[in-house]
PDB file of C-alpha atoms in Angstrom:
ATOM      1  CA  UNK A 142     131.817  78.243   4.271  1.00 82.00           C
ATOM      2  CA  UNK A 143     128.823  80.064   5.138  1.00 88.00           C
ATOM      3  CA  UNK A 144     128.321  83.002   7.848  1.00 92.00           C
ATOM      4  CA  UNK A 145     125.781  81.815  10.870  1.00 94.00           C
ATOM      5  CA  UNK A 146     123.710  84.112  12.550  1.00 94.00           C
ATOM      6  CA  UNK A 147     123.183  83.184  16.211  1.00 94.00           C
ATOM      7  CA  UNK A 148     119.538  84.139  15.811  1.00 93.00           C
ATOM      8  CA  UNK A 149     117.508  81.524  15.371  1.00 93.00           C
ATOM      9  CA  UNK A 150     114.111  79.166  16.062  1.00 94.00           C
ATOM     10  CA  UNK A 151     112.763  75.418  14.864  1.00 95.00           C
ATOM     11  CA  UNK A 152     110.723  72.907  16.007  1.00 93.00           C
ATOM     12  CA  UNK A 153     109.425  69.275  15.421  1.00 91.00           C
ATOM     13  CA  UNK A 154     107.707  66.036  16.270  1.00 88.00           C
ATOM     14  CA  UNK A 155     107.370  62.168  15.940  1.00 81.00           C
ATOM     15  CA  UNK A 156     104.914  61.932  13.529  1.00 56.00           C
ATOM     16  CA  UNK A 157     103.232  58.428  14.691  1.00 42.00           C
ATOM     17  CA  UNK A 158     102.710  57.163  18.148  1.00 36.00           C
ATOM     18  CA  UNK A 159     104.618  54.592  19.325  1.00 39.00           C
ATOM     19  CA  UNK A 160     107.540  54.652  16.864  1.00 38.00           C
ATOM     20  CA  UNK A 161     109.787  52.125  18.352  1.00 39.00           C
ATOM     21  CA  UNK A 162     109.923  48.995  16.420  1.00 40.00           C
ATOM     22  CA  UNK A 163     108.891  45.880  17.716  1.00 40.00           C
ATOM     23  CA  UNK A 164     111.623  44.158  17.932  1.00 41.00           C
ATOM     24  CA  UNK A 165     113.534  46.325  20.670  1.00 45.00           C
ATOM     25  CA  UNK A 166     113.954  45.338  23.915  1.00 44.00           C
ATOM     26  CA  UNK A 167     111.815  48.060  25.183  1.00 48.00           C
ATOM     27  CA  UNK A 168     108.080  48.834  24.161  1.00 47.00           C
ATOM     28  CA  UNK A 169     107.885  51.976  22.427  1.00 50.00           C
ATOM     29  CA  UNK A 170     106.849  54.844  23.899  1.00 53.00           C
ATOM     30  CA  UNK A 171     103.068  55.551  23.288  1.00 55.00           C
ATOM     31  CA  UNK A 172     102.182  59.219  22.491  1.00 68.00           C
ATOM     32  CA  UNK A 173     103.441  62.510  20.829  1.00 81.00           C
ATOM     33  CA  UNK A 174     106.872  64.368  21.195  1.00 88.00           C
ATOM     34  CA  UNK A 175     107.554  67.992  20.277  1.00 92.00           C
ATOM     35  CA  UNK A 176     110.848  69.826  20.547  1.00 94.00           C
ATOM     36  CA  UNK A 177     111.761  73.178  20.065  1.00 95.00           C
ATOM     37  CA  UNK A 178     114.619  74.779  19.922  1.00 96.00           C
ATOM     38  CA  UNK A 179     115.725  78.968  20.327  1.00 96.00           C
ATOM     39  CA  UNK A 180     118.937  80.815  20.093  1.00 95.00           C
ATOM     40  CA  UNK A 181     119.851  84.223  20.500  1.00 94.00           C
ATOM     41  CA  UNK A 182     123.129  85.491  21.050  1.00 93.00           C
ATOM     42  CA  UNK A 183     126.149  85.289  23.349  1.00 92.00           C
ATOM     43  CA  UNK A 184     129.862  85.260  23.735  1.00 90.00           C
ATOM     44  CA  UNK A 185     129.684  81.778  24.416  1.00 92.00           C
ATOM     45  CA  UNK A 186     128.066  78.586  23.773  1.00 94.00           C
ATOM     46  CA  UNK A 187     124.873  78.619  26.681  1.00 95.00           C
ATOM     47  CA  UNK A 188     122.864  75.372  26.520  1.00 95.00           C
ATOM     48  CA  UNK A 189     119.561  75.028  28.759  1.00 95.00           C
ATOM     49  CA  UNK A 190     117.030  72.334  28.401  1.00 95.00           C
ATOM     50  CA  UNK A 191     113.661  72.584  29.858  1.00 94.00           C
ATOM     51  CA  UNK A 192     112.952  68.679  29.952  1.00 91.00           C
ATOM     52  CA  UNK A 193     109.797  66.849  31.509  1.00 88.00           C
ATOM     53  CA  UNK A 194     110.534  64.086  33.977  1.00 84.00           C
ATOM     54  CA  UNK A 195     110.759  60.787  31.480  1.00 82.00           C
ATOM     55  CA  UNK A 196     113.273  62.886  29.178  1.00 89.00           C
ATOM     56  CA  UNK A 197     115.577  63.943  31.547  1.00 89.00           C
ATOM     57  CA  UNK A 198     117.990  60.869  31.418  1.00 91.00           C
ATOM     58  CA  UNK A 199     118.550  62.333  27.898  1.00 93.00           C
ATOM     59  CA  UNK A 200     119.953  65.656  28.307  1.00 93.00           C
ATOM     60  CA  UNK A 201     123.720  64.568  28.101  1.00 93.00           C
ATOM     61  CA  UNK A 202     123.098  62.995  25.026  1.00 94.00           C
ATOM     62  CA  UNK A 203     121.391  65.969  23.411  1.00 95.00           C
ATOM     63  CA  UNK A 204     123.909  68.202  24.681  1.00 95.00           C
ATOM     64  CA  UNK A 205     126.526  66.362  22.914  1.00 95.00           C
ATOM     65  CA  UNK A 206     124.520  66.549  20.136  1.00 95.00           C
ATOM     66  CA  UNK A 207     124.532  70.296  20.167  1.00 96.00           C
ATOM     67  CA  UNK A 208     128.075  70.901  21.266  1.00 95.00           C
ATOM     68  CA  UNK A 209     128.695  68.571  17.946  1.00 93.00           C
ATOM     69  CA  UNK A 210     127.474  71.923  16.122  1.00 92.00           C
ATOM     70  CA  UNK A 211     126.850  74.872  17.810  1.00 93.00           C
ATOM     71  CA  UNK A 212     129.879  76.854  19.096  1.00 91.00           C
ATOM     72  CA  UNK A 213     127.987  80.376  20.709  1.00 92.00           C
ATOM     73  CA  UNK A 214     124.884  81.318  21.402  1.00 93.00           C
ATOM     74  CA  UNK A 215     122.386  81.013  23.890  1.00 95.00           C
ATOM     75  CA  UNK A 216     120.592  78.038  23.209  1.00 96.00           C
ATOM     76  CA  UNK A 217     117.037  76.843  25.085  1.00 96.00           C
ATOM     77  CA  UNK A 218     115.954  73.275  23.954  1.00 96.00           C
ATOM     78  CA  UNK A 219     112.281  73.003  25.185  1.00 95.00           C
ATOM     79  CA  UNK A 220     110.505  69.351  24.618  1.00 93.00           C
ATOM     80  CA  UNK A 221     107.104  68.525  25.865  1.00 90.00           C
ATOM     81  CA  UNK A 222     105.072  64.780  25.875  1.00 84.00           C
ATOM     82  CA  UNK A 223     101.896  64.325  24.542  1.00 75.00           C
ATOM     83  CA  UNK A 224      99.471  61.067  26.361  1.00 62.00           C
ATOM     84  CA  UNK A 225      98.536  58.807  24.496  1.00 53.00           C
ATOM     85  CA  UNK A 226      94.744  59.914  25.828  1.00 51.00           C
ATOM     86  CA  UNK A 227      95.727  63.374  24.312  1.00 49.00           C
ATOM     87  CA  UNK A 228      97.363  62.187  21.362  1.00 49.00           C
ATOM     88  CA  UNK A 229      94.960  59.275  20.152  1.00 55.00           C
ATOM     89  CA  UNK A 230      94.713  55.708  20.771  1.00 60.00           C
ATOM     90  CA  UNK A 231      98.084  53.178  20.126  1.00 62.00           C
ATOM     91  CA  UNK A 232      98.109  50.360  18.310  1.00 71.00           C
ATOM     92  CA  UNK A 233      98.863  47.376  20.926  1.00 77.00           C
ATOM     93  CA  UNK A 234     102.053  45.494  19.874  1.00 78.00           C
ATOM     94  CA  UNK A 235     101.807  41.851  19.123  1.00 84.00           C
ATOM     95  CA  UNK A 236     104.297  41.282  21.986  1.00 84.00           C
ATOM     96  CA  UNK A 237     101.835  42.725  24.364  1.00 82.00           C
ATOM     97  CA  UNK A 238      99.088  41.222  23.133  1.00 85.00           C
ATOM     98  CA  UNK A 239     100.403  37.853  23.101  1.00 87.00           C
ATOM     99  CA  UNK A 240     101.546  38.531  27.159  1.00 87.00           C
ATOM    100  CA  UNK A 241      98.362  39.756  27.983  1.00 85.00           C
ATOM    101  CA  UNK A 242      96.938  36.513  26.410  1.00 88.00           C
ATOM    102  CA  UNK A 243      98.590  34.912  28.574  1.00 88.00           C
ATOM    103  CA  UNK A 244      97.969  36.312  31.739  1.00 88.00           C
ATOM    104  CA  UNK A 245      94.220  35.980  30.709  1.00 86.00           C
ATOM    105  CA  UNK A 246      94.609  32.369  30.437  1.00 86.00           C
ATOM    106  CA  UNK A 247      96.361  31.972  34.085  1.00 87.00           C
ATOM    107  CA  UNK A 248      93.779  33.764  35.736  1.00 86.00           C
ATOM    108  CA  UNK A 249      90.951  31.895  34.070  1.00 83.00           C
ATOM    109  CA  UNK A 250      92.544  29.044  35.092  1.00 86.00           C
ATOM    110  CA  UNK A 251      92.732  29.440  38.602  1.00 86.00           C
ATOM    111  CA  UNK A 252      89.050  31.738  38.716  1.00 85.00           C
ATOM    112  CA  UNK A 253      86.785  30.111  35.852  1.00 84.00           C
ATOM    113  CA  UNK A 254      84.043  32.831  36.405  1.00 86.00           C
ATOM    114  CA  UNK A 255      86.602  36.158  35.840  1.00 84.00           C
ATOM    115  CA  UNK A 256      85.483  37.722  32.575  1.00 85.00           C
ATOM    116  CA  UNK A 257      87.813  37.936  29.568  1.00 87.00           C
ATOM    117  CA  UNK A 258      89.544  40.949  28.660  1.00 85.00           C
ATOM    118  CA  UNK A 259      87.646  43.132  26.564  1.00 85.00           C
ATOM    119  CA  UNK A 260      88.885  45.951  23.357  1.00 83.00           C
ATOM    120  CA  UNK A 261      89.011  48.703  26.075  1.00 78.00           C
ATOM    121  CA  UNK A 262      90.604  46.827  28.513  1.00 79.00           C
ATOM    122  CA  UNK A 263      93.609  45.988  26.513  1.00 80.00           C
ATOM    123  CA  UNK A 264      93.718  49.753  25.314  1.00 75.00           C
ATOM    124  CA  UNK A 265      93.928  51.114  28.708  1.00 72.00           C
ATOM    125  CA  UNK A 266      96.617  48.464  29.418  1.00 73.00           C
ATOM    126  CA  UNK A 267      98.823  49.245  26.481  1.00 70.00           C
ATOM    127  CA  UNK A 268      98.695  52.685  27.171  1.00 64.00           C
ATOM    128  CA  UNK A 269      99.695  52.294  30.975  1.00 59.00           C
ATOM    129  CA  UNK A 270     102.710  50.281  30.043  1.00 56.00           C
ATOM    130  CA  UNK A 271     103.351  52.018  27.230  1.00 53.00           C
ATOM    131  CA  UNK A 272     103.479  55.493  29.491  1.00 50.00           C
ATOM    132  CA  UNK A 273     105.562  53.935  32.384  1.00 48.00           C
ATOM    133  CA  UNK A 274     108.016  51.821  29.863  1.00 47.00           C
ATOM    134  CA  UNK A 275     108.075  53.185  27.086  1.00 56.00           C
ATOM    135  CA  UNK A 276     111.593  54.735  26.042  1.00 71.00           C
ATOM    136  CA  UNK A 277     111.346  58.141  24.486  1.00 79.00           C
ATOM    137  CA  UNK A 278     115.434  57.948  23.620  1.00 84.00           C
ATOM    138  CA  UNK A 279     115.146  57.370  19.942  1.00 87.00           C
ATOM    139  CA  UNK A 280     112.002  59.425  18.941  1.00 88.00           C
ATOM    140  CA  UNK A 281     113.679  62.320  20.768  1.00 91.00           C
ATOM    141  CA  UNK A 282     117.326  62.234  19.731  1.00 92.00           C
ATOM    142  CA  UNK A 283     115.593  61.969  16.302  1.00 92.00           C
ATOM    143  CA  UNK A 284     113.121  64.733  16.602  1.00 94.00           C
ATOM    144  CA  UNK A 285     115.747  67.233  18.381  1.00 94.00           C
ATOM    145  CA  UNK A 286     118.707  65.971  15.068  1.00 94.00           C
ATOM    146  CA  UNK A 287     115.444  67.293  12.431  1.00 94.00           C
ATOM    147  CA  UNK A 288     115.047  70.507  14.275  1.00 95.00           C
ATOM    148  CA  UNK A 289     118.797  71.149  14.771  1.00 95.00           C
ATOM    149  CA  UNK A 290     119.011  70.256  11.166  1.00 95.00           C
ATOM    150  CA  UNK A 291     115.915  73.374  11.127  1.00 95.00           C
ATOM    151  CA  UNK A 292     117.735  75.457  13.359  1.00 95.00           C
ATOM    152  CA  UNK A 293     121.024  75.455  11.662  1.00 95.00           C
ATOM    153  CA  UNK A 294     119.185  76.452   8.016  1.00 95.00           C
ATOM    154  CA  UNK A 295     117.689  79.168   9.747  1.00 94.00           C
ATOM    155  CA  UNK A 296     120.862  80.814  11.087  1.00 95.00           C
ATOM    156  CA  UNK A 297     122.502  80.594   7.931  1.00 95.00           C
ATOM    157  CA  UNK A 298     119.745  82.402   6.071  1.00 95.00           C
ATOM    158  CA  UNK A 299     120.293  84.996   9.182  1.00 95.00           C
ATOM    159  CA  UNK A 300     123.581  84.962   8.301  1.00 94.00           C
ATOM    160  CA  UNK A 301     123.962  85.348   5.055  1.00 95.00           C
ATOM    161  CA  UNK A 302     121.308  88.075   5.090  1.00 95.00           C
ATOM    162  CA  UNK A 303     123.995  89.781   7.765  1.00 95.00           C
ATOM    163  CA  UNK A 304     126.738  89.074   5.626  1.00 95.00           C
ATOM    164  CA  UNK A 305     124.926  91.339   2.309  1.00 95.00           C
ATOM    165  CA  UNK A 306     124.120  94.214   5.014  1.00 96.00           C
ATOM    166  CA  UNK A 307     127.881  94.151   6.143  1.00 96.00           C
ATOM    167  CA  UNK A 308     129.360  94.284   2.789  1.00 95.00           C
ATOM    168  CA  UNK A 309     126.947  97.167   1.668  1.00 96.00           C
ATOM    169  CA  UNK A 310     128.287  99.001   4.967  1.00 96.00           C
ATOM    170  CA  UNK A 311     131.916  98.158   3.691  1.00 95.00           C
ATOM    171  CA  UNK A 312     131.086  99.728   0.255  1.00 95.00           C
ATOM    172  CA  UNK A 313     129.792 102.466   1.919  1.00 95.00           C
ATOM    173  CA  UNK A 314     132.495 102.871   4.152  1.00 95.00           C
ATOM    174  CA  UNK A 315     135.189 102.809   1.451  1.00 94.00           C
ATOM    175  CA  UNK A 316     133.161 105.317  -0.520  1.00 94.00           C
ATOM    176  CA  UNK A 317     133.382 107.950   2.567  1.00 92.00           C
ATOM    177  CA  UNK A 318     137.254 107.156   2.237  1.00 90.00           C
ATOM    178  CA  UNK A 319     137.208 107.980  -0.841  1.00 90.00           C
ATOM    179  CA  UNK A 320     136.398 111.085  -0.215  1.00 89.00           C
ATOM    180  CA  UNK A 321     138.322 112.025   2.255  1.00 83.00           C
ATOM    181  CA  UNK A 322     141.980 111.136   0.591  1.00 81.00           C
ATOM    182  CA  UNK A 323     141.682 114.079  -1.788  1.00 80.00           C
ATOM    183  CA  UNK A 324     140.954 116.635   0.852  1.00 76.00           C
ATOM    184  CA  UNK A 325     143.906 116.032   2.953  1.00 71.00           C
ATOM    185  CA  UNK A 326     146.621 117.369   1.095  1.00 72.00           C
ATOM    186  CA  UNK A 327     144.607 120.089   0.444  1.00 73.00           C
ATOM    187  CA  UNK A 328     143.412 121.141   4.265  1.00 70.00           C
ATOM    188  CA  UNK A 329     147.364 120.551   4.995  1.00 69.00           C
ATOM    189  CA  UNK A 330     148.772 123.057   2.677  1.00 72.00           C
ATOM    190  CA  UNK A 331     145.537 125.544   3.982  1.00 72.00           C
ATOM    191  CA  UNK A 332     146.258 125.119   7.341  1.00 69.00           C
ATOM    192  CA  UNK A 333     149.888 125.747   6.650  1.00 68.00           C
ATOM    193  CA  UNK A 334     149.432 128.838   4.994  1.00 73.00           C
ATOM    194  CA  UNK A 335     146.586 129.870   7.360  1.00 73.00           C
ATOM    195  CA  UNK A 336     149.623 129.216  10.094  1.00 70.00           C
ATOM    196  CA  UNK A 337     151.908 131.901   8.124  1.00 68.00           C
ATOM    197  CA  UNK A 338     149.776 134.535   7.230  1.00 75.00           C
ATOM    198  CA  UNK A 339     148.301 134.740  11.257  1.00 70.00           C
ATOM    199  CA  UNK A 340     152.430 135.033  11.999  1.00 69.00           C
ATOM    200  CA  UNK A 341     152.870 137.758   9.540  1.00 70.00           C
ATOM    201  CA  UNK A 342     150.135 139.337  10.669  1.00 70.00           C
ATOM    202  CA  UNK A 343     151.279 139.066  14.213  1.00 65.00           C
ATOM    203  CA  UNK A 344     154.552 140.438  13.365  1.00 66.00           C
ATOM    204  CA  UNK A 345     153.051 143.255  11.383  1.00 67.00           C
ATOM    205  CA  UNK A 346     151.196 144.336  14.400  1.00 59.00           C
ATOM    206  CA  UNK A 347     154.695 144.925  16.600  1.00 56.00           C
ATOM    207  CA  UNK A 348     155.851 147.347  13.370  1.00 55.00           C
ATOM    208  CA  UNK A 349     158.969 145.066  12.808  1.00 54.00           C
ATOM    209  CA  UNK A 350     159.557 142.645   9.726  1.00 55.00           C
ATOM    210  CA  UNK A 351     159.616 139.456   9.849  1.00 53.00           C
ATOM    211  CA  UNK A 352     163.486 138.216   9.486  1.00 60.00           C
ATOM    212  CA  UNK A 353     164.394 134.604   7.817  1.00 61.00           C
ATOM    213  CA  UNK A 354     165.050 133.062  10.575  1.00 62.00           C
ATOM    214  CA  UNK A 355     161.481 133.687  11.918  1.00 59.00           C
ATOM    215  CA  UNK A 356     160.048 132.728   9.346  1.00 59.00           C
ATOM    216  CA  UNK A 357     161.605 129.575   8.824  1.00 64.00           C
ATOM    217  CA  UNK A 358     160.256 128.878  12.657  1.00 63.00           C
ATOM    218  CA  UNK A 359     156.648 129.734  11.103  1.00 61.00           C
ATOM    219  CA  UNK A 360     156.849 127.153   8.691  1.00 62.00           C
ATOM    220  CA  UNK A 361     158.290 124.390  11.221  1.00 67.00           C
ATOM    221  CA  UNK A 362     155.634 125.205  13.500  1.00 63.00           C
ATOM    222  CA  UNK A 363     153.176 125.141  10.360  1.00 61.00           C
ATOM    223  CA  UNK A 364     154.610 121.904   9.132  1.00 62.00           C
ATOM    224  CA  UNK A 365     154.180 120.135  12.351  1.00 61.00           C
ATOM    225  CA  UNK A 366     150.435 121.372  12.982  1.00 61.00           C
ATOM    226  CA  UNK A 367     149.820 120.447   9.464  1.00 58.00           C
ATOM    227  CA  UNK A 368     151.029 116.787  10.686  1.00 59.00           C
ATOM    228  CA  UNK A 369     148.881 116.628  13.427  1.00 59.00           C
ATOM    229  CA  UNK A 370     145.646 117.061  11.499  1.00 59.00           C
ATOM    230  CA  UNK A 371     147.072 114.499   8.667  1.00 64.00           C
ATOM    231  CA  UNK A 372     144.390 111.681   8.751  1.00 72.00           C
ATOM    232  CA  UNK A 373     146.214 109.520   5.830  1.00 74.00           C
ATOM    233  CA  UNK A 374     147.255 106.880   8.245  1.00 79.00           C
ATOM    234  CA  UNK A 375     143.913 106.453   9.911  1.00 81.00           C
ATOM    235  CA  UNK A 376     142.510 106.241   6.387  1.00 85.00           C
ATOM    236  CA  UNK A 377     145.184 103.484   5.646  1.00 87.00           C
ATOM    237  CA  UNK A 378     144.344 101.408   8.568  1.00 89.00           C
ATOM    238  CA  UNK A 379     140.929 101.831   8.219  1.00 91.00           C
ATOM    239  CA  UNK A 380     140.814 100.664   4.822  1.00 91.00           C
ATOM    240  CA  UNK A 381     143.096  97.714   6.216  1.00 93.00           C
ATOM    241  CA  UNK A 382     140.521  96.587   8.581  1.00 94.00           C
ATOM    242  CA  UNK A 383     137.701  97.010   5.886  1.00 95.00           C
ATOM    243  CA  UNK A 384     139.551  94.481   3.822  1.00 95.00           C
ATOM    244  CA  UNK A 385     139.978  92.113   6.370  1.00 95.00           C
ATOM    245  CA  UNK A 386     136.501  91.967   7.282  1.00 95.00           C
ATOM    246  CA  UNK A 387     135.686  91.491   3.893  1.00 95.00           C
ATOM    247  CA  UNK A 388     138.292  88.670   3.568  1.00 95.00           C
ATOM    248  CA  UNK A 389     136.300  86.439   6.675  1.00 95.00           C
ATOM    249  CA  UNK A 390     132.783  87.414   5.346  1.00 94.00           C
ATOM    250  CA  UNK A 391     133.748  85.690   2.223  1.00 93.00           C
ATOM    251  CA  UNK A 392     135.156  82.849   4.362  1.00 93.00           C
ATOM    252  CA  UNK A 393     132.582  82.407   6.687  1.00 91.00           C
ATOM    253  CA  UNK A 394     132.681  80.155   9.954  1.00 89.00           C
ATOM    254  CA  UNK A 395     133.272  80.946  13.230  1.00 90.00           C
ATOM    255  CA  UNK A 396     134.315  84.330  12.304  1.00 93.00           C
ATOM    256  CA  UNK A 397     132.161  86.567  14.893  1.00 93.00           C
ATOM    257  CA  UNK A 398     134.603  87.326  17.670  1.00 93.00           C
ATOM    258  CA  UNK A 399     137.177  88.451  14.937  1.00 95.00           C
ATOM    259  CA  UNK A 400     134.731  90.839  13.195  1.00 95.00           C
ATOM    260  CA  UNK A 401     133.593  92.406  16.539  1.00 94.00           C
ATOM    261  CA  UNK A 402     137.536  93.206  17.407  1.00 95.00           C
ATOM    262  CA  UNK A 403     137.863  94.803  13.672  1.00 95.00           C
ATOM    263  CA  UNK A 404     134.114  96.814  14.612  1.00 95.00           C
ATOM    264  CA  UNK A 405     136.248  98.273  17.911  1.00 94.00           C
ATOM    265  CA  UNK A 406     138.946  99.168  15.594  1.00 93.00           C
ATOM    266  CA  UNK A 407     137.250 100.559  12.835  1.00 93.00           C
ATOM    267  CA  UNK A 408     134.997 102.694  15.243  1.00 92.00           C
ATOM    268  CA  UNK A 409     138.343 103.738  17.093  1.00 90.00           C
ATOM    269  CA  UNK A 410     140.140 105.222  13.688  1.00 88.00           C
ATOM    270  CA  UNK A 411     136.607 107.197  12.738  1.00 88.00           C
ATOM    271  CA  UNK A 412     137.253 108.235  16.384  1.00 86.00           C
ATOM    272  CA  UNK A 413     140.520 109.992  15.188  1.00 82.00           C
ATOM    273  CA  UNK A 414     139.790 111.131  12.262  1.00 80.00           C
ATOM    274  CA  UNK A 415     136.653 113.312  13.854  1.00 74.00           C
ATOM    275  CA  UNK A 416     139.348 114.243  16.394  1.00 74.00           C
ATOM    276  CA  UNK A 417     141.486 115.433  14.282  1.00 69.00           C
ATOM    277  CA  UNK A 418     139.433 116.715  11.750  1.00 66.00           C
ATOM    278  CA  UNK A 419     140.284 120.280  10.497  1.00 63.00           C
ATOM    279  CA  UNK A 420     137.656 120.669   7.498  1.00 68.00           C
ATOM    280  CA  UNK A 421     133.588 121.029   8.025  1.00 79.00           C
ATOM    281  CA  UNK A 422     133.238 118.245   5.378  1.00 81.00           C
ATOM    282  CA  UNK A 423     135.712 115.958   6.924  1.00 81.00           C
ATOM    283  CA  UNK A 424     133.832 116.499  10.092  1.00 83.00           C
ATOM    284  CA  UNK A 425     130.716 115.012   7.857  1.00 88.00           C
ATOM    285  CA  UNK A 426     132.668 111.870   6.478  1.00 88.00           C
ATOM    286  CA  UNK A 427     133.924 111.009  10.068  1.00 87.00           C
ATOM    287  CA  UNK A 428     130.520 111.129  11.293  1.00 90.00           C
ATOM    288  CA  UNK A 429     128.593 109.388   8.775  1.00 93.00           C
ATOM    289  CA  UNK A 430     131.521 106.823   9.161  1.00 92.00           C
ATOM    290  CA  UNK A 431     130.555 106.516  13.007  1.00 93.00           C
ATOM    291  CA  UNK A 432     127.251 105.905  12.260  1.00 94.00           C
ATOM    292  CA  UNK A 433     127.745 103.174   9.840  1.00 95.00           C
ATOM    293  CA  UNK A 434     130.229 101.137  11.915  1.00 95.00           C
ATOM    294  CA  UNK A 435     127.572 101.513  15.333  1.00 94.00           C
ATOM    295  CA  UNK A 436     125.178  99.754  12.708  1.00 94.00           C
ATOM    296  CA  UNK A 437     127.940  97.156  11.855  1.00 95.00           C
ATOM    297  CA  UNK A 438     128.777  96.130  15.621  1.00 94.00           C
ATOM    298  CA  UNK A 439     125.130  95.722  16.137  1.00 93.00           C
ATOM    299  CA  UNK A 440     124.640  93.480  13.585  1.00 94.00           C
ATOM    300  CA  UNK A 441     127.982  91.865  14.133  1.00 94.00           C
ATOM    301  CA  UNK A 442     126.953  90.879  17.765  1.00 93.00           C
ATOM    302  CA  UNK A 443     124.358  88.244  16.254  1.00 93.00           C
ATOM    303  CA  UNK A 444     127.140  86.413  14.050  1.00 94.00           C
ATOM    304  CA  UNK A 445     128.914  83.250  15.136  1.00 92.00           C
TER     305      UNK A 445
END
């Protein structure tokens, strides 16, 4: 399953006027129909429509149609009619022209003299009852399923372009890790004997030795400073959490509210390993760290 970006932007139209076969109940609706749709992002699913008057009666139905496949994001549907006048001139049905027949032939009968309907008379006719009957229902549910169709392509090219910047930040991440697993050991057994030598030294200064006893307190006391400044366990959880984002980038979905909690958790063990950091250079890696996972929760926000 892919990754979806909740950035995203389509649009369409009908592509002839007066699409509505003949043989509905209801004269199809003369002129041109555009929707577009944008998203950005959000914790939840937002749906606005900015509809003129004759579409209105249609929002449920398109929001059912977006609920059907969105799940977050803020989502603006715009649509917008174009007359008939604007658009071109419509074809008259042969249902209208045969009605308008015979209206012609009622009023001729009762008032001989009243001249017959002429090319641009039955033009401006159509398009008047085209404009107040027409139903826009199936152009636009069918115009607004294309661009969806649009809409969702887009945010899975977003998406998966997300996805590749994510995983290069997890490579990156593990790399720093990396290099911090040798140097722990090491700074534990400095710090330890950094710990000793500053008590002997101490000692020295009050001209008395420095019996067993008080030196096996040195070393306890070294031992558990030494602990403090371990960062192996961060460095196991974080590369816990790097796995598992790894593991739902590969499977995609509705995955964004998970990665953001792993983001707060992998920024809050880079936290404590800066914290606790007793080395220059793992001062560096914890930083650099930072800076990669603030890149990761920004680009995380955007993700389904």
């Amino acid at each position: 399953m892919s990754v979806y970006s909740m950035t995203g932007y389509a649009n369409g139209q009908n592509g002839t006027v007066g699409t509505q076969p003949e043989t509905d109940a209801r004269p199809p609706a003369a002129g041109r129909l555009g929707v577009e749709i944008r998203s950005v992002n959000s914790r939840f699913l937002d749906l606005s429509f900015k509809l003129p008057e004759e579409l209105r009666q249609h929002e449920t139905a398109l929001r059912e149609m977006l609920t059907g496949r969105l799940k977050r994001g803020k989502v603006e549907v715009r649509a917008a009619v174009e007359s008939t006048a604007q658009a071109g001139i419509a074809e008259p049905s042969t249902r209208l022209l045969q009605r308008l027949n015979g209206v012609q032939d009622g009023i001729r009968a009762w008032l001989p003299t009243a001249r017959e309907l002429s090319v641009a008379d039955v033009i401006r006719l159509a398009a008047g009852d085209s404009a107040g009957r027409g139903d826009w229902g199936p152009d636009l549910l069918e115009v607004t399923s294309n661009a969806l169709d649009s809409l969702m392509a887009a945010r899975e090219r977003e998406g998966a372009r997300l996805a590749a910047m994510l995983t290069d930040h997890l490579g990156q991440l593990r790399k720093l890790a990396a290099q911090a697993v040798p140097l722990i050991p090491q700074l534990v057994e400095q710090q330890r004997a950094r710990f000793l030598e500053r008590w002997q030294d101490a000692m020295g200064l009050t001209g008395g030795t420095l019996p067993e006893a008080a030196q096996d307190r040195a070393l306890t006391e070294a031992t558990a400073f030494a602990i403090r400044i371990d960062v192996a366990e961060e460095l196991t959880r974080l590369s816990s959490h790097l796995d598992e984002i790894d593991r739902l980038l590969k499977k995609g979905g509705e995955v964004g509210k998970r990665l953001d909690f792993l983001i707060q958790e992998l920024h809050r063990e880079a936290n404590t390993l800066g914290s606790k950091s007793a080395a220059l250079e793992l001062t560096r890696i914890g930083v650099d760290m930072k800076v990669l996972i603030e890149q990761m929760r920004e680009q995380v926000q955007n993700i389904e």
